[in-house]
Coordinates of C-alpha atoms in Angstrom, one line a residue:
X30 CA 33.9 -14.3 -19.0
X31 CA 32.8 -10.3 -16.3
X32 CA 34.7 -9.4 -14.1
X33 CA 31.6 -7.6 -12.1
X34 CA 27.6 -7.6 -11.9
X35 CA 25.5 -5.0 -11.0
X36 CA 22.2 -6.1 -10.3
X37 CA 18.7 -3.9 -10.3
X38 CA 15.9 -4.4 -8.8
X39 CA 12.9 -4.1 -11.5
X40 CA 10.6 -4.8 -9.5
X41 CA 6.6 -2.5 -9.9
X42 CA 7.5 -0.8 -6.5
X43 CA 11.6 0.4 -7.6
X44 CA 10.5 1.1 -11.4
X45 CA 7.9 3.6 -9.6
X46 CA 11.0 5.5 -7.8
X47 CA 13.2 5.2 -11.1
X48 CA 15.1 2.2 -11.1
X49 CA 14.4 2.1 -15.2
X50 CA 15.8 5.0 -15.8
X51 CA 19.1 4.0 -13.3
X52 CA 19.4 1.1 -15.1
X53 CA 19.6 3.3 -18.9
X54 CA 22.3 5.6 -16.6
X55 CA 24.5 2.5 -15.3
X56 CA 24.1 1.3 -19.1
X57 CA 25.6 4.4 -20.2
X58 CA 28.1 5.0 -17.7
X59 CA 29.9 2.0 -18.3
X60 CA 29.7 2.3 -22.4
X61 CA 31.8 5.5 -22.3
X62 CA 34.4 4.2 -19.7
X63 CA 35.0 1.6 -22.5
X64 CA 33.4 -1.5 -19.3
X65 CA 30.3 -2.6 -21.6
X66 CA 33.0 -6.0 -21.5
X67 CA 33.7 -6.1 -18.2
X68 CA 30.5 -5.1 -15.9
X69 CA 27.2 -6.8 -17.1
X70 CA 23.7 -4.9 -15.9
X71 CA 21.2 -7.1 -14.8
X72 CA 17.4 -6.2 -14.5
X73 CA 16.4 -8.2 -11.5
X74 CA 12.7 -8.5 -9.2
X75 CA 12.1 -7.4 -5.7
X76 CA 14.8 -7.7 -3.6
X77 CA 12.4 -7.5 -0.6
X78 CA 13.9 -4.3 0.7
X79 CA 10.9 -1.7 -1.2
X80 CA 11.0 0.9 1.5
X81 CA 14.5 1.7 0.3
X82 CA 14.5 1.5 -3.6
X83 CA 15.4 1.9 -6.0
X84 CA 17.9 -0.7 -4.8
X85 CA 21.1 -2.2 -6.8
X86 CA 23.4 -4.9 -5.6
X87 CA 26.9 -5.1 -7.5
X88 CA 28.6 -8.7 -7.3
X89 CA 31.5 -10.3 -6.4
X90 CA 31.5 -7.6 -3.5
X91 CA 27.8 -8.6 -2.9
X92 CA 28.0 -5.0 -2.0
X93 CA 23.8 -3.6 -1.4
X94 CA 23.2 -0.1 -2.4
X95 CA 19.6 1.8 -1.6
X96 CA 18.1 4.8 -2.5
X97 CA 20.6 5.1 -5.4
X98 CA 19.6 7.8 -8.2
X99 CA 20.0 9.0 -11.4
X100 CA 22.3 11.2 -10.1
X101 CA 24.6 8.8 -8.8
X102 CA 25.5 6.1 -11.1
X103 CA 28.5 8.3 -12.2
X104 CA 29.9 8.3 -8.8
X105 CA 29.1 4.6 -8.0
X106 CA 30.8 3.4 -11.5
X107 CA 33.9 5.8 -11.0
X108 CA 35.1 5.1 -7.5
X109 CA 33.3 1.2 -7.1
X110 CA 33.7 -0.3 -10.6
X111 CA 36.8 1.2 -12.0
X112 CA 38.6 1.8 -8.2
X113 CA 37.2 -0.6 -5.9
X114 CA 36.7 1.9 -4.0
X115 CA 32.7 1.0 -1.8
X116 CA 30.5 4.0 -2.2
X117 CA 29.4 4.6 1.5
X118 CA 27.2 7.0 1.4
X119 CA 24.8 5.0 -0.4
X120 CA 25.5 1.0 1.3
X121 CA 22.4 -0.7 2.9
X122 CA 22.4 1.2 6.8
X123 CA 22.7 -3.0 8.4
X124 CA 25.7 -4.5 6.1
X125 CA 28.4 -1.2 7.1
X126 CA 31.0 -2.8 9.4
X127 CA 34.5 -1.2 10.5
X128 CA 36.2 -3.5 8.2
X129 CA 34.1 -3.7 4.8
X130 CA 30.6 -4.9 3.9
X131 CA 28.6 -7.8 5.4
X132 CA 26.6 -9.9 3.9
X133 CA 23.2 -9.2 3.6
X134 CA 22.0 -12.5 4.8
X135 CA 23.1 -11.6 8.4
X136 CA 21.1 -8.3 8.2
X137 CA 17.6 -8.5 10.9
X138 CA 15.4 -8.2 7.7
X139 CA 17.3 -11.4 5.8
X140 CA 18.3 -13.4 8.4
X141 CA 15.5 -15.3 9.8
X142 CA 13.9 -15.1 5.7
X143 CA 13.9 -18.8 4.4
X144 CA 13.2 -18.2 0.4
X145 CA 11.6 -20.7 -1.9
X146 CA 8.7 -19.2 -3.6
X147 CA 10.8 -15.9 -3.8
X148 CA 14.5 -18.0 -4.6
X149 CA 15.3 -16.3 -7.8
X150 CA 13.6 -12.9 -7.2
X151 CA 16.4 -10.5 -7.7
X152 CA 18.9 -12.8 -8.5
X153 CA 18.2 -13.2 -12.3
X154 CA 16.9 -12.0 -15.5
X155 CA 13.2 -12.7 -15.6
X156 CA 13.8 -12.4 -18.7
X157 CA 16.6 -14.3 -19.6
X158 CA 15.8 -17.9 -19.6
X159 CA 18.9 -18.9 -19.4
X160 CA 19.3 -17.5 -16.2
X161 CA 16.6 -19.7 -15.2
X162 CA 17.5 -22.7 -16.4
X163 CA 20.9 -22.0 -14.6
X164 CA 19.1 -21.7 -11.5
X165 CA 17.8 -25.1 -11.8
X166 CA 15.2 -23.7 -14.1
X167 CA 12.5 -26.9 -15.6
X168 CA 14.8 -29.2 -14.0
X169 CA 11.6 -30.8 -12.1
X170 CA 9.6 -30.8 -15.4
X171 CA 12.0 -33.3 -17.0
X172 CA 12.0 -35.3 -14.2
X173 CA 8.2 -35.8 -14.0
X174 CA 8.6 -36.6 -17.2
X175 CA 11.4 -38.8 -18.0
X176 CA 11.4 -40.2 -14.2
X177 CA 7.5 -39.7 -12.5
X178 CA 4.0 -41.3 -13.3
X179 CA 1.8 -38.8 -12.8
X180 CA 0.0 -40.7 -9.6
X181 CA 3.6 -39.9 -8.1
X182 CA 3.9 -36.4 -9.0
X183 CA 0.9 -36.0 -6.8
X184 CA 1.3 -38.1 -4.5
X185 CA 4.6 -35.7 -4.0
X186 CA 2.6 -33.3 -3.8
X187 CA 0.4 -34.6 -1.6
X188 CA 3.2 -35.8 1.3
X189 CA 4.9 -32.6 1.4
X190 CA 2.1 -31.1 2.8
X191 CA 1.8 -27.7 0.3
X192 CA -1.6 -26.0 1.2
X193 CA -3.1 -23.7 -1.5
X194 CA -1.5 -20.2 -0.2
X195 CA -4.3 -18.0 -1.7
X196 CA -6.1 -17.9 1.4
X197 CA -8.2 -21.2 1.7
X198 CA -5.6 -23.2 2.8
X199 CA -6.8 -26.5 0.7
X200 CA -4.4 -29.6 0.7
X201 CA -3.2 -28.6 -3.2
X202 CA -2.1 -32.8 -3.5
X203 CA -6.1 -33.9 -2.5
X204 CA -7.0 -30.9 -5.9
X205 CA -4.6 -32.1 -8.1
X206 CA -6.0 -36.0 -6.9
X207 CA -9.3 -34.9 -7.7
X208 CA -8.8 -33.8 -11.0
X209 CA -6.3 -36.6 -12.4
X210 CA -9.3 -39.3 -13.4
X211 CA -10.2 -40.0 -17.0
X212 CA -6.6 -39.7 -17.7
X213 CA -6.2 -40.3 -21.6
X214 CA -9.4 -40.4 -22.4
X215 CA -9.1 -37.7 -25.8
X216 CA -13.0 -37.4 -24.9
X217 CA -12.5 -35.3 -21.9
X218 CA -10.8 -31.6 -21.8
X219 CA -8.8 -30.8 -18.9
X220 CA -7.4 -27.8 -17.5
X221 CA -4.8 -26.1 -15.4
X222 CA -5.9 -22.4 -14.5
X223 CA -2.9 -19.6 -12.3
X224 CA -4.7 -17.3 -10.1
X225 CA -2.8 -14.4 -10.5
X226 CA -5.3 -12.1 -9.8
X227 CA -4.0 -10.5 -6.9
X228 CA -6.3 -8.0 -5.3
X229 CA -6.4 -7.4 -1.6
X230 CA -4.7 -3.7 -0.5
X231 CA -1.4 -3.8 0.5
X232 CA -0.6 -7.2 -1.6
X233 CA 2.2 -7.3 -3.6
X234 CA 3.1 -10.8 -3.3
X235 CA 2.3 -12.6 -6.6
X236 CA 3.2 -9.7 -8.2
X237 CA 6.6 -9.5 -7.7
X238 CA 6.9 -13.9 -8.2
X239 CA 5.3 -13.1 -11.7
X240 CA 7.5 -10.1 -12.5
X241 CA 11.4 -11.3 -10.8
X242 CA 10.6 -15.4 -11.4
X243 CA 7.9 -15.9 -14.5
X244 CA 8.9 -19.5 -15.5
X245 CA 8.8 -21.0 -11.8
X246 CA 4.7 -20.6 -12.6
X247 CA 5.3 -22.0 -16.0
X248 CA 7.2 -25.0 -14.9
X249 CA 5.1 -25.8 -12.2
X250 CA 1.8 -25.2 -14.7
X251 CA 3.3 -27.5 -16.7
X252 CA 3.7 -30.5 -14.0
X253 CA 0.2 -30.2 -13.1
X254 CA -1.1 -30.7 -16.4
X255 CA 1.6 -33.7 -16.9
X256 CA -0.7 -35.2 -13.4
X257 CA -3.9 -34.2 -14.3
X258 CA -4.2 -35.3 -17.7
X259 CA -4.2 -31.6 -19.0
X260 CA -2.7 -30.1 -22.4
X261 CA -4.5 -26.5 -21.9
X262 CA -3.0 -23.9 -19.2
X263 CA -4.7 -20.4 -18.4
X264 CA -2.9 -17.4 -16.5
X265 CA -5.5 -15.1 -15.1
X266 CA -3.4 -11.8 -14.6
X267 CA -4.8 -8.9 -13.8
X268 CA -4.2 -6.0 -16.6
X269 CA -3.1 -3.4 -13.0
X270 CA 0.3 -5.2 -13.8
X271 CA 1.7 -4.3 -17.0
X272 CA 5.1 -5.6 -16.1
X273 CA 4.3 -8.9 -14.9
X274 CA 2.1 -9.2 -18.1
X275 CA 4.9 -8.7 -20.0
X276 CA 7.8 -10.9 -18.6
X277 CA 5.0 -13.6 -19.0
X278 CA 4.6 -12.7 -22.2
X279 CA 8.2 -13.0 -23.1
X280 CA 8.6 -16.2 -20.2
X281 CA 5.8 -17.8 -22.5
X282 CA 7.4 -17.4 -25.7
X283 CA 10.6 -18.4 -25.0
X284 CA 9.3 -21.7 -23.7
X285 CA 7.6 -22.3 -26.7
X286 CA 11.2 -21.5 -28.0
X287 CA 12.9 -23.4 -26.0
X288 CA 10.2 -26.7 -26.4
X289 CA 9.2 -26.8 -22.9
X290 CA 5.6 -25.5 -23.5
X291 CA 3.8 -26.8 -26.5
X292 CA 4.4 -30.1 -28.4
X293 CA 6.1 -33.1 -27.1
X294 CA 8.6 -31.4 -24.7
X295 CA 11.1 -33.5 -24.0
X296 CA 10.3 -35.4 -26.5
X297 CA 8.1 -37.3 -24.2
X298 CA 5.1 -37.1 -26.2
X299 CA 3.6 -34.8 -23.6
X300 CA 1.8 -31.5 -25.2
X301 CA 1.5 -28.4 -23.1
X302 CA 0.4 -24.6 -23.3
X303 CA -0.1 -21.8 -21.7
X304 CA -2.4 -18.6 -23.0
X305 CA -2.7 -15.5 -20.9
X306 CA -5.8 -14.0 -19.9
X307 CA -6.5 -10.2 -18.6
X308 CA -8.4 -9.2 -15.9
X309 CA -10.3 -5.8 -15.7
X310 CA -9.3 -5.7 -11.9
X311 CA -12.5 -7.1 -10.3
X312 CA -11.6 -8.6 -7.0
X313 CA -14.8 -10.7 -6.9
X314 CA -12.5 -12.5 -10.3
X315 CA -10.3 -13.7 -7.1
X316 CA -12.8 -16.5 -6.3
X317 CA -12.0 -19.5 -8.5
X318 CA -15.5 -20.6 -10.2
X319 CA -15.4 -16.0 -11.0
X320 CA -12.3 -16.1 -12.8
X321 CA -13.1 -19.4 -14.4
X322 CA -15.8 -17.8 -15.8
X323 CA -13.9 -14.0 -16.7
X324 CA -11.9 -16.5 -18.7
X325 CA -15.3 -17.9 -20.7
X326 CA -15.7 -14.6 -21.6
X327 CA -18.8 -13.6 -19.2
X328 CA -19.3 -11.3 -16.4
X329 CA -17.0 -12.2 -13.4
X330 CA -19.3 -13.7 -11.1
X331 CA -19.3 -16.9 -8.9
X332 CA -21.3 -20.1 -9.9
X333 CA -22.8 -22.6 -6.9
X334 CA -21.1 -25.3 -5.6
X335 CA -20.8 -27.6 -5.6
X336 CA -20.0 -29.1 -8.4
X337 CA -16.0 -28.0 -7.6
X338 CA -14.1 -26.7 -10.9
X339 CA -12.0 -30.5 -9.8
X340 CA -15.3 -32.1 -11.1
X341 CA -16.3 -29.2 -13.4
X342 CA -14.8 -26.2 -13.9
X343 CA -13.5 -24.3 -17.0
X344 CA -15.6 -24.6 -19.8
X345 CA -17.6 -27.0 -17.9
X346 CA -14.6 -29.4 -17.9
X347 CA -12.5 -30.7 -14.8
X348 CA -9.7 -27.9 -13.9
X349 CA -8.1 -27.2 -11.2
X350 CA -6.8 -23.5 -9.6
X351 CA -3.9 -22.4 -7.9
X352 CA -2.1 -19.0 -6.5
X353 CA 0.8 -18.0 -8.0
X354 CA 2.7 -18.4 -4.8
X355 CA 1.4 -22.3 -4.5
X356 CA 2.8 -22.5 -7.8
X357 CA 6.3 -20.9 -7.2
X358 CA 6.3 -24.2 -4.6
X359 CA 5.8 -27.3 -7.1
X360 CA 9.5 -27.6 -8.6
X361 CA 11.4 -27.2 -5.7
X362 CA 9.2 -30.0 -4.2
X363 CA 10.4 -32.0 -7.1
X364 CA 13.6 -31.4 -7.0
X365 CA 14.3 -32.1 -3.5
X366 CA 11.3 -34.2 -2.1
X367 CA 8.1 -33.9 -0.1
X368 CA 10.1 -34.7 3.5
X369 CA 12.4 -31.4 2.4
X370 CA 9.5 -29.0 2.5
X371 CA 7.7 -31.2 5.6
X372 CA 10.1 -30.6 7.2
X373 CA 9.8 -27.2 7.3
X374 CA 7.1 -25.4 9.0
X375 CA 4.1 -26.6 11.7
X376 CA 2.2 -30.2 11.8
X377 CA -0.4 -28.8 9.6
X378 CA 1.6 -25.9 8.0
X379 CA 4.3 -27.1 6.1
X380 CA 6.7 -25.1 3.8
X381 CA 6.8 -21.1 3.7
X382 CA 4.8 -18.2 3.9
X383 CA 5.1 -15.3 1.5
X384 CA 3.9 -11.5 3.1
X385 CA 3.7 -8.1 1.8
X386 CA 4.7 -6.2 5.1
X387 CA 2.8 -2.7 5.0
X388 CA 1.2 -0.5 7.3
X389 CA 2.7 1.2 10.1
X390 CA 6.4 -0.6 9.7
X391 CA 10.2 0.4 9.3
X392 CA 10.8 -2.3 6.7
X393 CA 7.9 -2.2 4.3
X394 CA 8.8 -5.0 1.9
X395 CA 8.2 -9.0 0.7
X396 CA 9.3 -11.6 2.9
X397 CA 8.5 -15.0 3.3
X398 CA 8.9 -17.2 6.5
X399 CA 8.9 -20.8 7.7
X400 CA 5.0 -21.1 8.7
X401 CA 4.9 -21.4 12.5
X402 CA 7.3 -18.0 12.6
X403 CA 5.4 -15.6 15.7
X404 CA 4.3 -12.6 14.5
X405 CA 6.7 -10.4 17.4
X406 CA 9.7 -12.3 14.7
X407 CA 7.9 -10.3 12.2
X408 CA 7.0 -7.0 13.0
X409 CA 10.1 -6.1 15.8
X410 CA 12.7 -8.3 13.9
X411 CA 12.3 -9.1 9.8
X412 CA 10.1 -5.5 9.5
X413 CA 12.3 -3.5 12.0
X414 CA 9.4 -2.7 14.6
X415 CA 6.8 0.6 14.5
X416 CA 7.9 4.3 12.9
X417 CA 8.3 6.7 15.8
X418 CA 8.7 5.0 19.0
X419 CA 4.6 4.4 18.2
X420 CA 3.5 0.9 20.5
X421 CA 2.1 -2.0 18.2
X422 CA -1.5 -2.3 17.9
X423 CA -2.7 -4.5 15.9
X424 CA -2.2 -6.6 12.4
X425 CA -4.4 -6.8 9.8
X426 CA -4.2 -10.1 8.0
X427 CA -5.7 -11.7 5.2
X428 CA -7.3 -8.6 3.2
X429 CA -10.9 -7.4 3.0
X430 CA -11.9 -11.5 4.0
X431 CA -9.4 -11.6 7.5
X432 CA -9.4 -9.8 10.6
X433 CA -7.2 -8.4 13.2
X434 CA -4.7 -9.9 15.4
X435 CA -4.7 -7.3 18.3
X436 CA -1.4 -6.8 20.6
X437 CA -2.4 -9.6 23.2
X438 CA -1.4 -12.1 20.5
X439 CA 1.2 -10.6 19.2
X440 CA 3.6 -14.2 20.0
X441 CA 1.3 -15.8 18.2
X442 CA 2.9 -18.3 16.1
X443 CA 1.4 -17.7 12.1
X444 CA -0.3 -20.8 10.6
X445 CA -3.8 -21.7 9.0
X446 CA -5.2 -23.2 12.0
X447 CA -3.3 -20.2 14.3
X448 CA -5.5 -17.5 12.8
X449 CA -8.8 -18.7 12.2
X450 CA -8.3 -19.6 16.4
X451 CA -8.4 -16.0 17.2
X452 CA -10.4 -14.9 14.4
X453 CA -8.5 -13.6 11.1
X454 CA -6.9 -16.1 8.6
X455 CA -3.6 -16.2 6.7
X456 CA -5.3 -15.1 2.8
X457 CA -3.3 -14.7 0.1
X458 CA -0.6 -12.7 2.6
X459 CA -1.2 -9.3 2.9
X460 CA 0.3 -8.3 6.5
X461 CA -1.2 -4.8 7.0
X462 CA 0.2 -3.5 10.2
X463 CA -0.9 -0.7 12.8
X464 CA 0.6 1.3 15.4
X465 CA -1.7 3.0 18.5
X466 CA -3.0 6.2 16.2
X467 CA -5.0 3.9 13.9
X468 CA -8.7 3.5 15.1
X469 CA -10.0 0.0 14.5
X470 CA -13.3 1.3 13.6
X471 CA -12.0 3.1 10.9
X472 CA -10.3 0.2 9.6
X473 CA -13.2 -2.3 9.7
X474 CA -15.3 0.3 7.9
X475 CA -12.3 0.9 5.1
X476 CA -12.3 -3.0 4.5
X477 CA -15.7 -2.7 4.1
X478 CA -16.2 0.2 2.0
X479 CA -13.9 -2.0 -0.7
X480 CA -16.0 -5.2 -0.2
X481 CA -19.6 -3.1 -0.6
X482 CA -17.6 -2.0 -3.9
X483 CA -16.1 -4.9 -5.3
X484 CA -19.8 -7.0 -4.4
X485 CA -20.8 -8.4 -7.7
X486 CA -23.8 -8.1 -7.1
X487 CA -25.0 -11.4 -7.7
X488 CA -26.9 -12.7 -4.2
X489 CA -29.0 -10.3 -1.7
X490 CA -27.2 -11.3 1.6
X491 CA -23.3 -9.7 -0.2
X492 CA -25.5 -7.1 -2.0
X493 CA -27.7 -5.6 0.7
X494 CA -25.9 -7.0 3.6
X495 CA -23.2 -5.1 3.5
X496 CA -24.5 -2.1 2.5
X497 CA -26.5 -2.1 5.1
X498 CA -23.5 -3.2 7.3
X499 CA -20.8 -0.3 5.8
X500 CA -24.3 2.1 6.8
X501 CA -24.1 0.9 10.9
X502 CA -20.0 1.7 10.8
X503 CA -20.2 5.3 8.6
X504 CA -23.3 5.6 11.4
X505 CA -21.3 5.0 14.1
X506 CA -18.1 6.9 12.8
X507 CA -20.3 10.0 12.2
X508 CA -20.8 10.1 16.2
X509 CA -24.6 9.1 15.4
X510 CA -24.4 5.5 16.5
X511 CA -26.2 4.2 19.4
X512 CA -25.3 0.5 21.6
X513 CA -28.3 -1.5 19.9
X514 CA -26.6 -0.4 16.2
X515 CA -23.3 -2.6 17.6
X516 CA -25.6 -5.6 18.7
X517 CA -27.6 -4.9 15.1
X518 CA -23.7 -5.0 13.3
X519 CA -22.9 -8.7 15.1
X520 CA -26.2 -10.5 13.9
X521 CA -26.0 -8.6 10.5
X522 CA -22.3 -10.1 9.9
X523 CA -23.4 -13.1 11.1
X524 CA -26.4 -13.1 8.5
X525 CA -24.1 -12.6 5.7
X526 CA -21.3 -14.8 6.6
X527 CA -24.0 -17.6 6.0
X528 CA -26.3 -17.3 3.4
X529 CA -23.4 -15.1 0.9
X530 CA -23.0 -17.1 -2.0
X531 CA -19.1 -16.9 -2.6
X532 CA -16.2 -16.6 -0.4
X533 CA -16.5 -12.9 -1.0
X534 CA -19.6 -12.5 1.2
X535 CA -19.0 -15.1 3.4
X536 CA -15.6 -13.3 4.7
X537 CA -16.7 -9.7 4.0
X538 CA -17.5 -9.6 8.0
X539 CA -14.6 -10.9 9.4
X540 CA -13.0 -7.2 9.5
X541 CA -16.1 -5.9 11.6
X542 CA -16.1 -9.4 13.1
X543 CA -12.6 -9.6 14.6
X544 CA -12.2 -5.4 15.8
X545 CA -15.7 -6.2 17.9
X546 CA -13.9 -8.9 19.1
X547 CA -10.5 -7.6 20.7
X548 CA -11.6 -4.0 20.8
X549 CA -15.0 -3.7 21.6
X550 CA -13.9 -0.5 23.8
X551 CA -13.4 1.7 21.2
X552 CA -17.1 1.2 19.2
X553 CA -18.6 2.2 23.1
X554 CA -16.4 5.1 23.0
X555 CA -17.7 6.2 19.9
X556 CA -21.3 4.9 20.7
X557 CA -21.5 6.3 24.3
X558 CA -18.7 9.4 24.6
X559 CA -19.2 10.8 20.7
X560 CA -15.4 10.3 20.9
X561 CA -12.3 8.6 18.3
X562 CA -9.7 7.7 21.1
X563 CA -7.2 7.4 18.1
X564 CA -8.1 10.9 17.0
X565 CA -8.8 9.6 13.2
X566 CA -13.1 9.8 12.9
X567 CA -13.3 13.2 11.8
X568 CA -17.1 13.8 12.9
X569 CA -15.8 13.1 16.4
X570 CA -13.2 15.5 16.6
X571 CA -13.2 18.7 18.6
X572 CA -10.1 21.1 17.9
X573 CA -8.7 22.5 20.8
X574 CA -6.4 25.6 22.1
X575 CA -4.4 25.6 25.1
X576 CA -4.6 29.3 26.7
X577 CA -0.9 28.7 28.0
X578 CA 1.1 27.8 25.2
X579 CA -1.2 30.1 22.6
X580 CA 1.2 33.5 22.2
X581 CA -1.3 34.9 20.2
X582 CA 0.8 35.0 17.0
X583 CA -2.6 35.1 15.5
X584 CA -0.8 32.5 12.5
X585 CA -3.3 30.1 12.7
X586 CA -6.5 32.8 12.6
X587 CA -4.9 33.8 9.2
X588 CA -4.9 30.4 7.6
X589 CA -8.0 28.9 9.1
X590 CA -10.7 28.3 6.1
X591 CA -14.0 28.7 8.0
X592 CA -12.8 31.7 10.2
X593 CA -12.8 29.4 13.2
X594 CA -10.6 31.0 14.9
X595 CA -10.7 34.4 17.2
X596 CA -8.4 36.0 19.0
X597 CA -6.6 39.4 19.6
X598 CA -2.8 39.6 19.3
X599 CA -0.5 38.2 22.0
X600 CA -3.7 37.3 23.8
X601 CA -4.7 33.6 23.8
X602 CA -7.2 32.5 20.9
X603 CA -10.3 30.8 20.8
X604 CA -11.9 28.0 18.5
X605 CA -16.1 27.9 17.3
X606 CA -16.4 24.3 17.1
X607 CA -19.4 25.2 15.3
X608 CA -17.9 26.6 12.6
X609 CA -14.4 24.6 12.8
X610 CA -14.2 22.2 9.2
X611 CA -11.7 20.1 11.1
X612 CA -9.6 20.5 8.4
X613 CA -6.1 20.7 10.4
X614 CA -4.8 23.4 9.0
X615 CA -4.4 25.3 12.2
X616 CA -2.1 22.3 14.2
X617 CA 0.3 22.4 11.2
X618 CA 0.2 26.3 11.2
X619 CA 1.1 26.0 15.2
X620 CA 4.7 26.7 16.0
X621 CA 4.2 26.1 19.9
X622 CA 2.3 23.0 19.6
X623 CA -1.1 25.2 21.3
X624 CA -3.4 23.5 19.4
X625 CA -4.7 19.8 20.2
X626 CA -7.9 17.7 19.4
X627 CA -9.6 15.1 21.7

């Protein structure tokens, strides 16, 4: 029995900040002080507050330390673990109170969250199956195999109202029901697949679940296998997630050893096993038919639908495919019931949603909120607001497939239907926050560049159409655009949406259409006045020197790489706009704030 447990985040974010070295130093320091029988060190998954990493929690005191470095370890061991004195300088700011340390659950970041998919992330050691079992793991699988029929399992998922968390929001139970025919027919092979090919820029929800709680996905897939009559599952995970891949391999090996995967699970005669397939990072393989094509060993390209995968999917057999977050909800629904899950969220969007908060936000990280929570609550309360007192301008949801939510919809409740009604979409859960210094034309161009690069090229509307769309956007940001180009873009967007073969092409124009819908005035400024209001589009910028503020120190002149600045010592200087390459060096060097861009 240990008197204290020290939990250190081992997710990708904290690992990149050096948490692995912190864990090693902590173990060594504990041994040097002969505390190895008193203090347990536990490597966990992501706690959510990624901007504060590496993070460490000491129990039973529940002290949450942030930005912990190797040099801090000795002080934590000697002061906190030996003497019982909290190291105040490392404690998370919001938990610091006059008479001690407040609970992390009472902080603005956590108190409005409700963790279901993330319930074990940051709590258990993801490489130890016993810790997962200790939190109720595999109870749901045991329940369905010994107490429920396959049809009862499917009905429970249907009644819960769970919709796919991968973006489209299709009812999960309905998908399972479609694939459940011919159960028990040995001549009909079926498959259960997990889409862990998370590719949206700024999205890391699925990766964090796999890194922090891999067994929940294995358990859920086995439950689905029982429900539809499948004995084989595949997890398609991108090779760029090495920590997730390693922990999945460990989890699969442990589950097989415990008899929770493989033959005759729980002595019921039910067989189910899972294999990993590594993706090479193609965004198009997030589309279900392209993913299955890749698992089959072919180039990842989408197939026409119908037939849908539930009828003819992987290896031309009935297949169900859900993403990681969807799977992470399944065991909890089985354990607590459909009514429990359906009591959260909105009428048509039940449960919770995990978001990866990024961009211009103070609390960058991972959050899980009930459906129907407003965007304002997520950004101002959970996210801690916009840095440097800047104003909120827009939020991008759904990544390259989604759209921008402007400030006028700041109080919109987040759910599938509300986001679609304003020209955006839920997507897998990336939420990029933008402030007043963001150029919306540039944002549209950024996402379109990504889509053009990731198009598989199979269909002309996507292969050629998105390229032409990008060329028009580049023309506008370069200062060569016209009002007619805006009209052409809009027309082309609708053509691509209506004619592209798969979801990648059909949703590629969304960032352009949503920015045109809410920020058309910025497009007009670019084409009519040849000006970027946010000062982002480089070729539209003009650098100027304020003659009143300029002291003639010559620092800007001496550092200008293009020789575009002239002037005498102690006299106001000038910038030759024809020579200026707009690198910004002069602004960085000026000590008097005399140089500006417009």
